[in-house]
PDB file of C-alpha atoms in Angstrom:
ATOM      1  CA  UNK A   1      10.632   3.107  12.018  1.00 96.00           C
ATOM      2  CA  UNK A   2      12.070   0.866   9.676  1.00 97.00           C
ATOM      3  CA  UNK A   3      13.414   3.108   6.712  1.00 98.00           C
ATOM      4  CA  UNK A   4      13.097   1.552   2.975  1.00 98.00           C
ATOM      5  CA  UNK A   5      15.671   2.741   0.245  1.00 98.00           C
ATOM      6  CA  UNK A   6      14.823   2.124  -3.784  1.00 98.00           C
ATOM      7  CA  UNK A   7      17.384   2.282  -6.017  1.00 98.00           C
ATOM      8  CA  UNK A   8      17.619   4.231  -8.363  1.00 98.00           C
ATOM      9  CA  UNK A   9      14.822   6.681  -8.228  1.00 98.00           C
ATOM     10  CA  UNK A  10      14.093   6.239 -11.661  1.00 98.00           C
ATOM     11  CA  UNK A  11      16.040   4.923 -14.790  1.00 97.00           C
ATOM     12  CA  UNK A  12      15.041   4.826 -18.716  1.00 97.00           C
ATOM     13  CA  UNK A  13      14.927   1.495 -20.747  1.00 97.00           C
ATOM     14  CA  UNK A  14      13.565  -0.199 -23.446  1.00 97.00           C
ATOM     15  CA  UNK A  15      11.324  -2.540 -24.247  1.00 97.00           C
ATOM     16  CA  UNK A  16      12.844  -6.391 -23.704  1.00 97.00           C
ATOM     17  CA  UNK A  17      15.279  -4.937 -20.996  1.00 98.00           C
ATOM     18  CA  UNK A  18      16.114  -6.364 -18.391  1.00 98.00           C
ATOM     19  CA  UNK A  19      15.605  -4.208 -15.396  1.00 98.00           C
ATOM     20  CA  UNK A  20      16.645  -4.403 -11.848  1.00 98.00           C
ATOM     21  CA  UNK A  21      15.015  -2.632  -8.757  1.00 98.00           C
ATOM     22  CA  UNK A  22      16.701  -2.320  -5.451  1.00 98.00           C
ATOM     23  CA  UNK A  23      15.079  -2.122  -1.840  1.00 98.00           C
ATOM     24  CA  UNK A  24      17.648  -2.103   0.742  1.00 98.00           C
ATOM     25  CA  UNK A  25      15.797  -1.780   4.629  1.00 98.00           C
ATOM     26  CA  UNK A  26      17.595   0.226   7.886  1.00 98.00           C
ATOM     27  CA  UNK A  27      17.303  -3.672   9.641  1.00 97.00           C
ATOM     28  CA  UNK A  28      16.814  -7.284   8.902  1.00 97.00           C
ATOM     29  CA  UNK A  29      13.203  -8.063   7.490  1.00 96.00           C
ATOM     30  CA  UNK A  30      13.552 -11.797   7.109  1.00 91.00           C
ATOM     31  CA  UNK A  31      12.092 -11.967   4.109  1.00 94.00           C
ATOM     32  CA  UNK A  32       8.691  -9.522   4.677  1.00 96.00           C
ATOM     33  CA  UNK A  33       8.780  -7.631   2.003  1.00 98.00           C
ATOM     34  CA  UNK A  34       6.458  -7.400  -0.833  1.00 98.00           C
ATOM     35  CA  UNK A  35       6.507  -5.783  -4.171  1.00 98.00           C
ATOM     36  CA  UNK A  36       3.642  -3.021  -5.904  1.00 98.00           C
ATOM     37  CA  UNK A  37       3.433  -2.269  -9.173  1.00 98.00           C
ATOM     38  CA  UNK A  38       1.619   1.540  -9.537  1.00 98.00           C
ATOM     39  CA  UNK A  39      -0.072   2.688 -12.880  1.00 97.00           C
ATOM     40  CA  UNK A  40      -1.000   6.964 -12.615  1.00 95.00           C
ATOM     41  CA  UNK A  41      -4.307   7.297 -11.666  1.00 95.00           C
ATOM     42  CA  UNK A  42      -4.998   3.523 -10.157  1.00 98.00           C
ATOM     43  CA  UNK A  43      -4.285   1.952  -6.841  1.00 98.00           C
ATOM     44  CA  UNK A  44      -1.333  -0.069  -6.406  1.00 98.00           C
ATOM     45  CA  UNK A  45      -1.068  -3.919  -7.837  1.00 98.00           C
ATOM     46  CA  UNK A  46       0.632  -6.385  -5.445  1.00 98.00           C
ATOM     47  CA  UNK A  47       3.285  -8.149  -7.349  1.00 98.00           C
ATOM     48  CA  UNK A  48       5.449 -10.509  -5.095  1.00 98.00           C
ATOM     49  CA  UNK A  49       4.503 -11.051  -1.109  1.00 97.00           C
ATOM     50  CA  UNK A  50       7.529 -13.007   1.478  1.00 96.00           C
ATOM     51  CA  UNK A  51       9.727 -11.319  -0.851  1.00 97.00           C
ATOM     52  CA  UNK A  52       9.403 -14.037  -3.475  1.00 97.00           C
ATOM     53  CA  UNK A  53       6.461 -15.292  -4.169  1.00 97.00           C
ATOM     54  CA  UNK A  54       4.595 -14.001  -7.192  1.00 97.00           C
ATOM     55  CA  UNK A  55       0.912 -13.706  -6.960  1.00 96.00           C
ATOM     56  CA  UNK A  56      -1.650 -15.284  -8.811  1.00 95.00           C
ATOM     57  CA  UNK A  57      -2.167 -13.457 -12.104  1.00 96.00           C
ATOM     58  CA  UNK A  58       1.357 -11.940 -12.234  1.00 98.00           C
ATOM     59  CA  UNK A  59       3.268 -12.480 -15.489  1.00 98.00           C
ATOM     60  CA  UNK A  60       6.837 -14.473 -14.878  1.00 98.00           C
ATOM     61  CA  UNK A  61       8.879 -12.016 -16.262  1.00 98.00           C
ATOM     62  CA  UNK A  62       8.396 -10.455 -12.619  1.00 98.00           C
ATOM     63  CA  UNK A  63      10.549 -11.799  -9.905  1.00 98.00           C
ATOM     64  CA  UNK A  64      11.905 -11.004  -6.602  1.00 98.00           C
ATOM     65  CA  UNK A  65      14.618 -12.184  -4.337  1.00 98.00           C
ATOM     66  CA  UNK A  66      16.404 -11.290  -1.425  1.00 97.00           C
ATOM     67  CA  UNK A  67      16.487 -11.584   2.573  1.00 94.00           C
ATOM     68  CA  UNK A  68      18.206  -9.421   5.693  1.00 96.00           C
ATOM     69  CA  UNK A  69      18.214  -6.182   4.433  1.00 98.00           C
ATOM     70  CA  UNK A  70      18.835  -6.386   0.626  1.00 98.00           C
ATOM     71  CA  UNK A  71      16.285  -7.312  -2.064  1.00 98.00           C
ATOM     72  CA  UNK A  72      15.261  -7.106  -5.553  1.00 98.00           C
ATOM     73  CA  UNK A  73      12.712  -6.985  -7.873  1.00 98.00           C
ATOM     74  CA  UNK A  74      13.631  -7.952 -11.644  1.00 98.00           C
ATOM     75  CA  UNK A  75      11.751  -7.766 -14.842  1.00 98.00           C
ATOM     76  CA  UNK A  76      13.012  -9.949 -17.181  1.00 98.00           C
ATOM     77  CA  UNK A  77      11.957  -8.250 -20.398  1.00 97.00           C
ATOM     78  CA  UNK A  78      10.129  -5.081 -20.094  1.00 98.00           C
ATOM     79  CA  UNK A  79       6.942  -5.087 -21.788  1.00 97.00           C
ATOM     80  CA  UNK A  80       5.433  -1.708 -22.951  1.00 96.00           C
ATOM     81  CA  UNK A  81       2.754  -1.903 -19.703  1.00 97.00           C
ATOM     82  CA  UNK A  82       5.629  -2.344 -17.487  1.00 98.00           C
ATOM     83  CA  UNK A  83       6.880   1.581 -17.465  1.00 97.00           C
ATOM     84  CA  UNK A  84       5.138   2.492 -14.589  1.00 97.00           C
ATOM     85  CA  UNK A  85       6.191   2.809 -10.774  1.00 98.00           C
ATOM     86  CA  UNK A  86       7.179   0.513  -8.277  1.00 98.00           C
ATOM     87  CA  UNK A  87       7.156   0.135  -4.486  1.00 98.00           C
ATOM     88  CA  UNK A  88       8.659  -2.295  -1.993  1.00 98.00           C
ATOM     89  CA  UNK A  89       6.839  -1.927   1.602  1.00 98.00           C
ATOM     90  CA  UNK A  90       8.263  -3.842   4.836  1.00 98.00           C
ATOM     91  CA  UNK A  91       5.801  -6.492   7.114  1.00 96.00           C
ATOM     92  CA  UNK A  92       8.372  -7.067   9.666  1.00 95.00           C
ATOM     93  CA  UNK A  93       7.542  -4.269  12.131  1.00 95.00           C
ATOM     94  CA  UNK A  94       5.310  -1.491  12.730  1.00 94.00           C
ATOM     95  CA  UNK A  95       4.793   1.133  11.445  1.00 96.00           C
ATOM     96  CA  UNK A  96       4.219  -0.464   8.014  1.00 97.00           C
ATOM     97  CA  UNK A  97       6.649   1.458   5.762  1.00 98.00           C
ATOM     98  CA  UNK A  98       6.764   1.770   2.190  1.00 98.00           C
ATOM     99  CA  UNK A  99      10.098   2.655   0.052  1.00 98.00           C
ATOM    100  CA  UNK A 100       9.836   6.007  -2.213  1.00 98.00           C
ATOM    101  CA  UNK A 101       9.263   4.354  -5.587  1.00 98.00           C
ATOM    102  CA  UNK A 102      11.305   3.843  -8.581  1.00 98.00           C
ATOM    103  CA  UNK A 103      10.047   5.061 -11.843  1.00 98.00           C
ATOM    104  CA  UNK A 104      10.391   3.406 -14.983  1.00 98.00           C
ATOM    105  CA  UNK A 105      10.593   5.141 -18.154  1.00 97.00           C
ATOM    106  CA  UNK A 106      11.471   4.554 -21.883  1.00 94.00           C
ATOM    107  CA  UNK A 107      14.333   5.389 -23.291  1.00 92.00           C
TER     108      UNK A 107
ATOM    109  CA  UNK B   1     -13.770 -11.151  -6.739  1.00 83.00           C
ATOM    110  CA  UNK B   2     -13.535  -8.777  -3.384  1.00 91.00           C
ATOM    111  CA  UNK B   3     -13.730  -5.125  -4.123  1.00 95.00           C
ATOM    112  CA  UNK B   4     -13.576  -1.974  -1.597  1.00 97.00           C
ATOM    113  CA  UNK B   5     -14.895   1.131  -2.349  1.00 98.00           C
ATOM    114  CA  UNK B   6     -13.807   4.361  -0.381  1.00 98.00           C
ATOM    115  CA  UNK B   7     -16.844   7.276   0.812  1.00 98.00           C
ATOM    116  CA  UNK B   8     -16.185  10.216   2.387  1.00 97.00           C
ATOM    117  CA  UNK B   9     -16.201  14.108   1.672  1.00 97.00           C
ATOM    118  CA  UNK B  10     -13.751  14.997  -0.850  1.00 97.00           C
ATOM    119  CA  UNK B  11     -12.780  18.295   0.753  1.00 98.00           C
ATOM    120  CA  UNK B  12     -12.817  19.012   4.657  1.00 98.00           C
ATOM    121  CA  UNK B  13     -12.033  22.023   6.153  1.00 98.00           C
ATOM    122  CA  UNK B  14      -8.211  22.755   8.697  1.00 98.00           C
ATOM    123  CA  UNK B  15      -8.592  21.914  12.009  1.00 97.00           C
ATOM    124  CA  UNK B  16     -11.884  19.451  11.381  1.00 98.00           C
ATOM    125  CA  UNK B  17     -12.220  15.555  11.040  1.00 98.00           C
ATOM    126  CA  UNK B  18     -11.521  13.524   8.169  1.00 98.00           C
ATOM    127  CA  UNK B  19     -13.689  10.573   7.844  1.00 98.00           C
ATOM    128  CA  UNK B  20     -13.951   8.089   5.181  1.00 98.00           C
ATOM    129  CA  UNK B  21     -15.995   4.544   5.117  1.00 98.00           C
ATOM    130  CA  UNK B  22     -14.613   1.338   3.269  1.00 98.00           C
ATOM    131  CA  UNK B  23     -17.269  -0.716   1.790  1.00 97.00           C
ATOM    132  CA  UNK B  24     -16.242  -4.667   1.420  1.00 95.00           C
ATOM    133  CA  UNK B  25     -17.797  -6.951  -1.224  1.00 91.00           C
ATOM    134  CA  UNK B  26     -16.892  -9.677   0.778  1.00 76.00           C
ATOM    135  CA  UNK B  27     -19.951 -11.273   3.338  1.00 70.00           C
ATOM    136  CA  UNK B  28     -18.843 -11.654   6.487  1.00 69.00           C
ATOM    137  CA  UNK B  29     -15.689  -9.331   5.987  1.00 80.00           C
ATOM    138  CA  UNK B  30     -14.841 -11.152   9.559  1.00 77.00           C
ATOM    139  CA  UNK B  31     -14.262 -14.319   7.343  1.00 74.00           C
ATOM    140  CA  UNK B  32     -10.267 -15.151   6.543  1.00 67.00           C
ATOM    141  CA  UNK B  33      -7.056 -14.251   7.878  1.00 83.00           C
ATOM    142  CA  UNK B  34      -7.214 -10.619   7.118  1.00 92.00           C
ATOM    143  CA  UNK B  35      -6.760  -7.086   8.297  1.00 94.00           C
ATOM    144  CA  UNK B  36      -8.086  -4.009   6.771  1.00 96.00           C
ATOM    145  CA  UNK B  37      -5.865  -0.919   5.830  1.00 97.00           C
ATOM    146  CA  UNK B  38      -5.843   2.248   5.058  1.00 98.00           C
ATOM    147  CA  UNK B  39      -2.428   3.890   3.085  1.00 98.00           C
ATOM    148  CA  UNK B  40      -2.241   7.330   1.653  1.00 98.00           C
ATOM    149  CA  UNK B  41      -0.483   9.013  -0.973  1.00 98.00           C
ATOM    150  CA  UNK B  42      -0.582  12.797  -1.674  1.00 98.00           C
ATOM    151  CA  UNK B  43      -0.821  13.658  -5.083  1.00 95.00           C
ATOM    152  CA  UNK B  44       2.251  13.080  -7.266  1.00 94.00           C
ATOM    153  CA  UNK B  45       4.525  11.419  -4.145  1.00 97.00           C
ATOM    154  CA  UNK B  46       4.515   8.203  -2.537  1.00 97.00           C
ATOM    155  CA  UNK B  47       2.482   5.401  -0.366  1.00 98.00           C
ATOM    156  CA  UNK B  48       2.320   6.181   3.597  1.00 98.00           C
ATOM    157  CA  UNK B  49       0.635   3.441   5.766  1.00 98.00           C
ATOM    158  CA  UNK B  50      -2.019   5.143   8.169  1.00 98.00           C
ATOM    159  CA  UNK B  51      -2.649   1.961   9.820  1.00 97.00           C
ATOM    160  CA  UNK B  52      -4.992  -1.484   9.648  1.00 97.00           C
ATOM    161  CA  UNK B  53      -7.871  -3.381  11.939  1.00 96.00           C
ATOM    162  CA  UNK B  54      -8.642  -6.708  12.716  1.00 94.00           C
ATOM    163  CA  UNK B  55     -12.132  -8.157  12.918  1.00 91.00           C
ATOM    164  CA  UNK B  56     -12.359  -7.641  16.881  1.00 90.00           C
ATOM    165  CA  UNK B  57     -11.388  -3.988  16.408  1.00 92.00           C
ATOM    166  CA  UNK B  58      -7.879  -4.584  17.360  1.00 93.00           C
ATOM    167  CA  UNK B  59      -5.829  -1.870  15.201  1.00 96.00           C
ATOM    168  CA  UNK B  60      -2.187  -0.473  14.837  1.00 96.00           C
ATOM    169  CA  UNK B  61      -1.702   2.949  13.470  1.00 97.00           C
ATOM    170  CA  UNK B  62       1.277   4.881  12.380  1.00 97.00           C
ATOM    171  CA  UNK B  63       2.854   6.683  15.410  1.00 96.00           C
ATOM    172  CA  UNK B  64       3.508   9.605  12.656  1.00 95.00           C
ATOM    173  CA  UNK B  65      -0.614  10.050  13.274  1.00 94.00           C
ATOM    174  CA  UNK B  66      -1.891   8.384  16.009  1.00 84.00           C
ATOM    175  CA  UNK B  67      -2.329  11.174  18.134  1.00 93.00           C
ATOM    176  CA  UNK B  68      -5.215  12.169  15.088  1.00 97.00           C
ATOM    177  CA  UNK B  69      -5.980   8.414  14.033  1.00 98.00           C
ATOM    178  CA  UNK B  70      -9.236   5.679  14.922  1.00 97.00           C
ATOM    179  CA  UNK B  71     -10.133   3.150  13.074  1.00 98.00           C
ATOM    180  CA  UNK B  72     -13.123   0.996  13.043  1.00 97.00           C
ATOM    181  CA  UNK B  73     -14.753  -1.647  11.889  1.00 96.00           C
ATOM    182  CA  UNK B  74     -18.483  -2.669  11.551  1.00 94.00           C
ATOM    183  CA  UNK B  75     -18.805  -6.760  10.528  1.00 90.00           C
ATOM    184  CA  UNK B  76     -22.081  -6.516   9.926  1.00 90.00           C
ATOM    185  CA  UNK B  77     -22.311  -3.997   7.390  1.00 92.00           C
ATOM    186  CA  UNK B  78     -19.202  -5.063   5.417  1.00 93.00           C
ATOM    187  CA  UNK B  79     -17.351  -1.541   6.696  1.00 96.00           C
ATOM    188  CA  UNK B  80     -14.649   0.353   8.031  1.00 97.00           C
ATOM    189  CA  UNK B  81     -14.141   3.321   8.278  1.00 98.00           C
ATOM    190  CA  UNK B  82     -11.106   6.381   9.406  1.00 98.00           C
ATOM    191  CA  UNK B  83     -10.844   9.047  11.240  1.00 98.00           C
ATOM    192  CA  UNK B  84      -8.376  11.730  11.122  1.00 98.00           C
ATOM    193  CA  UNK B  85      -8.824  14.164  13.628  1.00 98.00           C
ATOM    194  CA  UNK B  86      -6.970  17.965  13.569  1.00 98.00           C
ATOM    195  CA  UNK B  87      -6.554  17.876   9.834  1.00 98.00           C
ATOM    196  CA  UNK B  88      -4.220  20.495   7.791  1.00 98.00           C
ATOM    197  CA  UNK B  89      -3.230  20.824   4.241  1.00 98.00           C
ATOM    198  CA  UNK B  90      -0.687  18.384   5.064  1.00 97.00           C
ATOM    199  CA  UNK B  91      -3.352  15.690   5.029  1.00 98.00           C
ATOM    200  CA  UNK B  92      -4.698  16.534   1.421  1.00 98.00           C
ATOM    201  CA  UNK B  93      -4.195  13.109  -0.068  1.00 98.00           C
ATOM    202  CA  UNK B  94      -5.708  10.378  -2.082  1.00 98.00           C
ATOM    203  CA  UNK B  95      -6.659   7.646   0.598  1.00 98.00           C
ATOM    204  CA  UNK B  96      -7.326   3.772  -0.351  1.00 98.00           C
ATOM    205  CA  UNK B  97      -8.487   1.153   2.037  1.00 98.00           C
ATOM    206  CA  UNK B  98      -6.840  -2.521   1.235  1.00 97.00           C
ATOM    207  CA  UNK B  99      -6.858  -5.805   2.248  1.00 95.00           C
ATOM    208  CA  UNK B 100      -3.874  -7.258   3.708  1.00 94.00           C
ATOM    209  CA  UNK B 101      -3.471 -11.059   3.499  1.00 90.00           C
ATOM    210  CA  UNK B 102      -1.652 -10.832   7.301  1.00 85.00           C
ATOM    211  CA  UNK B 103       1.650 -10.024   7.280  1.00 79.00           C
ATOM    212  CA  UNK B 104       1.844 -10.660   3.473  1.00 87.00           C
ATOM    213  CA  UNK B 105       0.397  -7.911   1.434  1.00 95.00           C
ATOM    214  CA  UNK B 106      -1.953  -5.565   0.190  1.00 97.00           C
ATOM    215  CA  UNK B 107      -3.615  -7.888  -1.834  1.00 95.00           C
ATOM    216  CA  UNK B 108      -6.907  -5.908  -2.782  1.00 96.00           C
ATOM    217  CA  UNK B 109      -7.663  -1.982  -3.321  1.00 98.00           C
ATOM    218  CA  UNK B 110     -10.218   0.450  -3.628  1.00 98.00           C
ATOM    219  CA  UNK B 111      -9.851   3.007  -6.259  1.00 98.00           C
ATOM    220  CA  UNK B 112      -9.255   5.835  -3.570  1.00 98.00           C
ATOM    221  CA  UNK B 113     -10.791   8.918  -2.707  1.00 98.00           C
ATOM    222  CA  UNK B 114      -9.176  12.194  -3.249  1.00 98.00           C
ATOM    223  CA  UNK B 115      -9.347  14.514  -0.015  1.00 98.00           C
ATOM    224  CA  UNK B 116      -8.586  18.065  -0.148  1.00 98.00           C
ATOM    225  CA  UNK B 117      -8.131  19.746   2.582  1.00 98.00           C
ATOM    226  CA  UNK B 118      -9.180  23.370   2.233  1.00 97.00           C
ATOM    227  CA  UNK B 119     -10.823  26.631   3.928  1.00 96.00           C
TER     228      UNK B 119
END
């Protein structure tokens, strides 16, 4: 199975941060990877599909980029809604695997 | 708007079969380019993919379960539903069915169903 790594686990900031996630996969992906945002008690949100594209509804400030085996998500200014949890999760090959989530807290 | 909403028993028993139903809002759920997941996530940790069906009843499933894993799907009522044979405390999870735009994303989500499992 295809094995996603976040980076980091979990970091502190403040609100209008800039904040950078990491999702690095075991073996190229292209560029099928897609981005969740996860709020306690509620299912997850999908933020960014291909790796890139944002999704209807999805404020700017969230972006990702990336192909192979490295990729980011970015929030350009953390808003107070934005500490939460996020996931990347792989479409290349099966089994569907997700990464192990980095929280984000305030500082 | 499509919404799915998760039924099931909330607390099943070691050794017996989980088995949840996903209800779509969407009529015919065989419409689009879609297939129809299930992910879990035990309480406080992270997302596992069980698996996903198409509209013909084609499915993949994690090899982690598939011994314990079917999947189906009926058009006609809008459902599908999961079955997870064997079942330990393991398995004690919150379980969502999704929607996955194929090979894109989990576009849509039900709200989950908690199930414990429990003598």
């Amino acid at each position: 199975a295809i094995q996603l790594t976040q980076s980091p686990s979990s970091l502190s900031a403040s609100v209008g941060d800039r904040v950078t996630i990491t999702c690095r996969a075991s073996q190229d992906l292209n560029n099928a990877l897609a981005w969740y945002q996860q709020t306690p008690g509620r299912p997850p949100k999908l933020l960014i599909h291909a790796a890139s594209t944002l999704e209807g509804g999805v404020p700017s400030r969230f972006s990702g980029s990336g192909s192979g085996t490295h990729f980011t998500l970015t929030i350009s200014s953390l808003q107070p809604e934005d500490f939460t949890t996020y996931y990347c999760q792989q479409f290349y090959d099966f089994p569907l695997t997700f990464g192990g989530g980095t929280k984000v807290e305030i500082k | 708007q499509v919404q799915l909403q998760e039924s099931g028993p909330g607390l099943v028993k070691p050794s017996q079969t989980l088995s949840l139903t996903c209800t779509v809002s969407v009529d015919p759920i065989s419409s689009g380019n879609y297939f129809w997941g299930w992910i879990r996530q035990p309480p406080g940790k992270g997302l596992e993919w069980i698996g996903r069906i198409y509209t013909n009843g084609g499915a993949n499933y994690n090899p982690s379960l598939k011994t314990r894993v079917t999947m189906s799907i009926d058009t006609s009522k809008s459902q599908f539903s999961l079955n997870l044979s064997s079942v330990t405390a393991a398995d004690t999870a919150i379980y969502y069915c999704a929607r996955e735009t194929i090979w894109s994303g989990y576009d849509y989500w039900g709200q989950g169903a908690l199930v414990t499992i429990s003598s």
